C-alpha positions in Angstrom: -108.2 111.1 -62.6 -106.7 107.8 -61.3 -109.5 107.4 -58.7 -111.7 105.3 -60.9 -109.2 102.4 -61.2 -108.4 102.4 -57.5 -112.1 102.4 -56.6 -112.8 99.5 -59.0 -110.0 97.5 -57.4 -111.3 98.2 -53.9 -114.8 97.0 -55.0 -113.3 93.9 -56.6 -111.4 93.0 -53.4 -114.5 93.7 -51.3 -116.6 91.4 -53.4 -114.0 88.7 -53.3 -113.9 88.9 -49.5 -117.7 89.0 -49.2 -118.4 86.0 -51.4 -115.4 83.8 -50.9 -116.0 81.1 -48.3 -113.2 78.7 -47.7 -113.6 75.3 -46.2 -113.3 75.7 -42.4 -111.6 72.9 -40.4 -113.5 73.2 -37.2 -111.4 70.7 -35.4 -108.2 72.7 -36.2 -109.9 75.9 -35.1 -110.9 74.2 -31.8 -107.3 73.2 -31.2 -106.0 76.7 -32.0 -108.5 78.3 -29.6 -107.3 75.9 -26.9 -110.7 74.4 -26.3 -110.7 71.0 -24.6 -112.5 68.5 -26.9 -113.4 66.2 -23.9 -114.8 68.8 -21.6 -116.8 67.2 -18.8 -119.0 70.1 -17.9 -122.7 70.6 -18.9 -123.1 72.1 -22.4 -126.3 73.9 -21.4 -125.7 76.6 -18.8 -129.1 75.9 -17.3 -128.5 72.2 -16.6 -127.0 72.9 -13.1 -130.3 74.3 -11.8 -132.3 72.1 -9.4 -135.2 70.0 -10.6 -138.5 71.6 -9.4 -140.8 69.1 -11.1 -141.8 67.5 -7.8 -142.9 70.9 -6.5 -144.9 71.5 -9.7 -147.1 68.5 -9.0 -147.5 69.4 -5.3 -148.3 73.1 -5.6 -149.9 73.3 -9.0 -153.6 74.0 -8.3 -156.1 75.0 -10.9 -158.8 77.4 -9.9 -161.4 75.1 -11.4 -160.4 72.3 -9.0 -161.1 74.4 -5.9 -164.7 74.9 -6.8 -165.5 71.2 -6.7 -166.0 71.1 -2.9 
C-alpha cells in the first residue's frame, strides 16, 4: 500500500527537474569545456570554400538571352 506516496514523490521530483531552470553562466561553462574563447578559425564551416561568384557571372546564361541572335 505504500506505492502511492513513493509515486507522488517521484512525480514531485520529476516536475521540479522539468520546470526548474537555473541561471546558466555560459562563460564558466565554456571554461569548463576547455573551449578557447579567442579561437582564430572561421565560425561557419562553409567559409573555407572558394568563391565562385566570378564563374557565376561568366557562365550564367539564360535561355531567353540565346534567342536574341
